């Protein structure tokens, strides 16, 4: 049975999407701690950026390695072990007072999500039939919803019970890890009876698609810098503007929740009209919306922030699918390169953004971050313009 004719397994997609929601709620864990760490330890923006980057880098740069390994062997256990590992590491962060130990825990926690993402995203594409972009968008949207819920859940927890309450956040990790243990697709389903690619075959596919992959990963790296930078700097900026922690968490939630909805719409639109037009258009629109948020007030400002979040994240899953279409026999590697390595490059560059905030003010850092989606959209002009999935389905009839 070919992938296009394989039935869609909605129950499996639902469980994996729930796991992704929790996984990405944990991935947005450290930024929610930052205002409380600043209050408790006088942490500056540079150290805050290093802490978030430690998690982002360890969770990202190793993903292509996991991706190559998974394309060859398909180890389903990585999704539940990775989830549990990250939950344990992050639940310990509020119990330590040493900054270097905190950075170490953040780095170790990142390994859990590095194991989860390539395998889980491949599981989604394997069980999604010919609706890969929109169902992968739904999967990623659940992750973005987890990001969005993180400030709503964690900020009140830390505010009311202190940072030591992090230990209780291990409980949902245990529950979801058990669900994945029992219900994630088997290795046989993942491999589909095919022979895994050799290293030479992987290298050849990368060489053939190098220009296309360079364009895609460049777009993702720039977008990831904007995304990770905003998650790191916005809470500090709102704190500097004397907004309450609750108000700040609500604004971040609005941006990320709108991004989750934008991600689903982006997958649907890209299936109908193509990956490249959606990626360019949405990213170019994000920058004026962000600046509109900064220079307006009241309801209009909040609406523009929501639109900016939707535009920024509407191409999130689209670029992953674009990479998987560029190297179709190495889907986990493609996911690792896009969701991992390219995102890690963006995460690494957050450190100088934090330094700029210390030297020239957080408003300067915010202004730079708001420009980045426009740069990513212009970079997307170099992506390959493949036929839309809808056009391919019509042609196949």
XYZ file of C-alpha atoms in Angstrom:
397
model
C 0.000 0.000 0.000
C 1.415 3.393 -0.976
C 1.510 6.337 1.425
C -1.067 8.254 -0.614
C -3.561 5.329 -0.388
C -2.940 4.507 3.274
C -5.907 5.274 5.522
C -5.629 8.168 7.952
C -5.303 7.031 11.590
C -7.021 9.865 13.432
C -6.836 8.300 16.906
C -3.056 7.900 16.628
C -2.740 11.457 15.350
C -4.805 12.636 18.332
C -2.539 10.948 20.878
C 0.628 12.195 19.183
C -0.838 15.710 19.001
C -1.700 15.632 22.717
C 1.866 14.523 23.436
C 3.186 17.349 21.277
C 1.048 19.844 23.189
C 2.632 18.738 26.469
C 6.101 18.521 24.926
C 5.968 22.089 23.686
C 4.415 23.324 26.905
C 7.599 22.054 28.527
C 9.637 23.673 25.743
C 8.207 27.076 26.767
C 8.890 26.341 30.430
C 12.078 28.324 30.977
C 10.877 31.650 29.491
C 8.020 31.626 32.005
C 10.511 31.248 34.850
C 12.651 34.193 33.739
C 10.758 37.086 35.405
C 10.765 35.147 38.687
C 14.461 34.316 38.329
C 15.181 37.991 37.616
C 13.313 38.968 40.777
C 15.060 36.298 42.864
C 18.623 36.469 41.486
C 18.916 39.744 39.492
C 19.460 37.723 36.306
C 20.285 39.982 33.344
C 19.010 39.618 29.767
C 22.238 38.008 28.527
C 22.163 35.255 31.167
C 18.452 34.760 30.536
C 19.130 34.331 26.817
C 21.966 31.872 27.530
C 19.651 29.780 29.711
C 16.932 29.583 27.054
C 19.527 29.025 24.332
C 21.062 26.114 26.269
C 17.741 24.301 26.048
C 17.107 25.370 22.451
C 20.565 24.371 21.226
C 20.648 20.948 22.888
C 17.104 20.259 21.737
C 17.914 21.283 18.174
C 21.383 20.485 16.898
C 21.187 16.801 17.784
C 17.827 16.318 16.021
C 19.354 15.568 12.585
C 21.411 12.811 14.234
C 18.255 11.338 15.731
C 16.574 11.833 12.343
C 19.200 9.824 10.447
C 19.170 7.127 13.131
C 15.358 6.933 13.005
C 15.221 6.730 9.209
C 17.337 3.596 9.535
C 15.748 1.934 12.559
C 12.574 3.741 13.686
C 12.865 3.520 17.463
C 9.358 4.310 18.745
C 10.512 4.310 22.384
C 12.229 7.654 21.858
C 8.899 9.497 21.918
C 7.849 8.316 25.379
C 11.322 8.197 26.918
C 12.139 11.632 25.496
C 8.940 13.114 26.941
C 9.545 11.635 30.387
C 13.228 12.663 30.385
C 12.398 16.303 29.619
C 9.662 16.364 32.276
C 12.102 15.105 34.912
C 14.874 17.550 34.045
C 12.603 20.614 33.935
C 10.786 19.660 37.130
C 14.138 19.968 38.937
C 14.967 23.480 37.693
C 13.067 25.297 40.435
C 14.932 23.388 43.144
C 18.459 24.601 42.292
C 20.072 27.924 43.151
C 23.286 27.622 41.129
C 23.130 29.257 37.671
C 25.558 26.793 36.033
C 23.556 23.849 37.358
C 20.415 25.486 35.996
C 22.036 25.765 32.550
C 23.080 22.098 32.769
C 19.525 20.988 33.585
C 18.206 23.099 30.703
C 20.706 21.469 28.326
C 19.827 17.957 29.496
C 16.098 18.688 29.206
C 16.603 19.690 25.585
C 17.761 16.171 24.733
C 14.260 14.884 25.523
C 12.537 17.044 22.959
C 15.367 16.317 20.477
C 14.430 12.643 20.725
C 10.671 13.274 20.536
C 10.258 15.606 17.560
C 11.824 13.734 14.585
C 10.175 10.447 15.520
C 6.782 11.958 16.351
C 6.641 14.084 13.183
C 7.551 11.034 11.081
C 4.825 9.041 12.835
C 2.343 11.756 11.851
C 3.338 11.766 8.175
C 3.217 7.951 8.030
C -0.370 7.785 9.350
C -1.698 10.913 7.561
C -2.366 9.480 4.076
C -2.477 12.251 1.474
C -3.344 14.987 4.004
C 0.185 15.371 5.327
C 0.467 19.167 5.421
C -2.852 19.889 7.091
C -2.542 17.016 9.608
C 1.085 17.823 10.365
C -0.111 21.423 10.773
C -2.675 20.184 13.293
C 0.021 18.218 15.116
C 2.278 21.279 15.218
C -0.662 23.506 16.139
C -1.190 21.382 19.247
C 2.455 22.046 20.070
C 1.876 25.767 19.616
C -1.210 25.531 21.831
C 1.033 23.933 24.447
C 3.398 26.882 24.064
C 0.419 29.209 24.441
C -0.959 27.463 27.528
C 2.425 27.412 29.231
C 2.309 31.009 30.540
C -1.331 30.624 31.620
C -0.484 27.526 33.660
C 3.060 28.132 34.854
C 3.012 31.849 35.712
C 0.177 31.488 38.273
C 1.866 28.342 39.608
C 5.189 30.123 40.170
C 3.514 33.277 41.444
C 1.393 31.485 44.034
C 3.703 28.676 45.128
C 7.213 29.775 44.165
C 9.730 28.162 41.857
C 9.940 25.050 44.020
C 6.517 24.102 42.610
C 8.279 22.951 39.424
C 8.555 19.485 40.963
C 4.804 18.938 40.467
C 5.057 19.483 36.722
C 6.535 16.006 36.331
C 3.047 14.476 36.720
C 1.621 15.289 33.240
C 4.898 14.086 31.710
C 4.446 10.675 33.323
C 0.828 10.407 32.121
C 1.604 11.326 28.504
C 4.684 9.080 28.411
C 2.456 6.137 29.383
C -0.044 6.997 26.627
C 2.767 7.049 24.066
C 4.176 3.790 25.384
C 0.888 1.997 24.724
C -0.476 3.772 21.635
C 2.359 5.153 19.464
C 2.773 3.430 16.046
C 4.955 0.342 15.991
C 8.342 0.156 14.311
C 6.858 -2.054 11.583
C 4.320 0.638 10.666
C 7.031 3.306 10.666
C 9.311 1.383 8.311
C 6.407 0.272 6.121
C 8.361 -2.789 5.048
C 10.921 -0.674 3.181
C 14.687 -1.016 3.348
C 16.264 1.827 5.360
C 18.514 4.182 3.345
C 22.264 3.737 3.512
C 24.558 6.600 4.496
C 25.621 6.950 0.858
C 21.985 7.216 -0.242
C 21.267 9.818 2.434
C 24.306 11.848 1.374
C 23.277 11.657 -2.288
C 19.740 12.849 -1.513
C 21.134 15.767 0.493
C 23.460 16.742 -2.364
C 20.649 16.624 -4.913
C 18.370 18.785 -2.760
C 21.072 21.027 -1.249
C 19.887 24.321 -2.799
C 16.284 23.703 -1.850
C 17.200 22.589 1.665
C 19.499 25.600 2.140
C 16.654 27.965 1.288
C 14.193 26.143 3.573
C 16.561 25.875 6.532
C 17.593 29.542 6.163
C 13.944 30.606 6.346
C 13.435 28.432 9.426
C 16.594 29.689 11.160
C 15.580 33.337 10.752
C 12.002 32.620 11.815
C 13.269 30.589 14.795
C 15.448 33.497 15.906
C 12.389 35.755 15.851
C 10.253 33.156 17.627
C 12.739 32.132 20.330
C 13.840 35.729 20.770
C 10.270 36.903 21.350
C 9.600 34.088 23.823
C 12.732 35.129 25.725
C 12.643 38.919 25.495
C 8.909 39.729 25.490
C 8.295 38.632 29.135
C 11.305 40.709 30.224
C 10.128 43.659 28.112
C 6.618 43.498 29.585
C 8.154 43.294 33.066
C 10.236 46.401 32.283
C 7.043 48.170 31.122
C 5.546 47.422 34.570
C 2.913 45.021 33.277
C 1.858 42.396 35.784
C 3.004 38.817 35.303
C -0.594 37.754 34.634
C -1.127 40.457 31.972
C 2.177 39.530 30.351
C 1.245 35.844 30.299
C -2.098 36.673 28.666
C -0.417 38.670 25.891
C 2.068 35.870 25.189
C -0.815 33.381 25.198
C -2.740 35.459 22.646
C 0.265 35.612 20.311
C 0.976 31.885 20.554
C -2.626 30.699 20.431
C -3.227 32.804 17.324
C -0.036 31.244 15.961
C -1.488 27.783 16.550
C -4.631 28.660 14.609
C -2.485 30.265 11.921
C -0.479 27.057 11.669
C -3.585 24.995 10.882
C -4.815 27.538 8.326
C -1.331 27.740 6.825
C -1.213 23.984 6.276
C -4.628 24.029 4.622
C -3.749 26.998 2.396
C -0.393 25.512 1.407
C -2.070 22.230 0.381
C -4.311 24.229 -1.971
C -1.947 26.911 -3.266
C 1.605 25.714 -2.558
C 4.238 25.890 0.185
C 6.257 28.796 -1.211
C 3.453 31.391 -1.683
C 2.114 30.731 1.822
C 5.562 30.988 3.412
C 6.472 34.252 1.676
C 3.126 35.973 2.155
C 2.628 35.115 5.823
C 6.142 36.053 6.940
C 6.169 39.353 5.055
C 2.840 40.306 6.684
C 4.084 39.451 10.200
C 6.524 42.384 10.476
C 4.028 45.264 9.950
C 1.597 43.533 12.329
C 4.269 43.326 15.037
C 5.186 46.989 14.628
C 1.491 47.864 14.655
C 1.192 46.108 18.010
C 4.153 48.076 19.372
C 2.874 51.512 18.343
C -0.862 51.175 19.056
C -2.873 50.744 22.230
C -5.899 48.912 23.535
C -7.893 46.356 21.584
C -6.268 47.240 18.247
C -2.834 46.513 19.693
C -3.941 43.092 20.949
C -5.590 42.239 17.610
C -2.403 43.153 15.743
C -0.343 40.990 18.124
C -2.666 38.057 17.402
C -2.396 38.622 13.644
C 1.386 38.861 13.935
C 1.534 35.554 15.817
C -0.709 33.879 13.250
C 1.429 35.140 10.360
C 4.710 34.198 12.045
C 3.691 30.592 12.729
C 1.442 29.818 9.745
C 4.437 28.446 7.814
C 5.785 26.377 10.736
C 4.625 22.958 9.549
C 4.666 23.990 5.893
C 8.452 24.309 5.851
C 8.835 20.914 7.552
C 6.677 19.278 4.865
C 8.594 21.182 2.162
C 11.846 19.675 3.438
C 10.313 16.184 3.603
C 9.165 16.603 -0.001
C 12.713 17.626 -0.975
C 14.189 14.401 0.499
C 11.135 12.062 0.600
C 13.087 8.940 1.578
C 14.571 10.598 4.665
C 11.573 12.109 6.441
C 12.985 11.950 9.970
C 16.237 13.514 8.811
C 14.239 16.281 7.091
C 12.293 16.869 10.303
C 15.534 16.938 12.279
C 17.114 19.456 9.903
C 14.101 21.764 9.926
C 12.590 21.429 13.403
C 16.020 20.835 14.924
C 19.199 22.116 13.328
C 17.735 25.227 11.680
C 15.814 26.064 14.847
C 19.000 25.587 16.853
C 20.854 28.111 14.731
C 18.099 30.596 15.496
C 18.235 29.715 19.192
C 21.994 30.227 19.319
C 21.658 33.735 17.884
C 19.273 34.727 20.682
C 22.300 35.266 22.920
C 23.527 38.391 21.039
C 19.909 39.627 20.980
C 19.925 39.420 24.775
C 23.261 41.220 24.885
C 21.847 44.008 22.715
C 19.016 44.290 25.224
C 21.506 44.749 28.078
C 23.534 47.358 26.183
C 20.878 49.328 24.308
C 17.591 48.450 25.984
C 15.013 45.718 25.540
C 12.975 47.903 23.174
C 15.900 47.812 20.725
C 16.001 44.020 20.894
C 12.246 43.875 20.302
C 12.520 46.154 17.254
C 15.196 43.919 15.731
C 13.132 40.784 16.358
C 10.103 42.357 14.669
C 12.133 42.890 11.475
C 13.204 39.268 11.188
C 9.970 37.780 9.739
C 10.280 40.161 6.777
C 13.848 38.951 6.219
C 12.673 35.323 6.432
C 9.917 36.014 3.900
C 12.388 37.519 1.433
C 14.666 34.515 1.912
C 11.721 32.237 1.057
C 11.819 33.647 -2.483
C 14.658 31.161 -3.072
C 12.516 28.134 -2.132
C 11.448 25.773 -4.902
C 7.879 26.312 -6.080
C 6.502 22.755 -6.046
C 2.948 21.924 -7.215
C 0.324 22.236 -4.483
C -0.883 18.978 -2.914
C -4.393 19.632 -4.244
C -3.037 19.880 -7.798
C -1.132 16.614 -7.347
C -4.288 14.842 -6.142
C -6.281 16.107 -9.143
C -3.509 15.053 -11.551
C -3.419 11.562 -10.016
C -7.128 10.903 -10.707
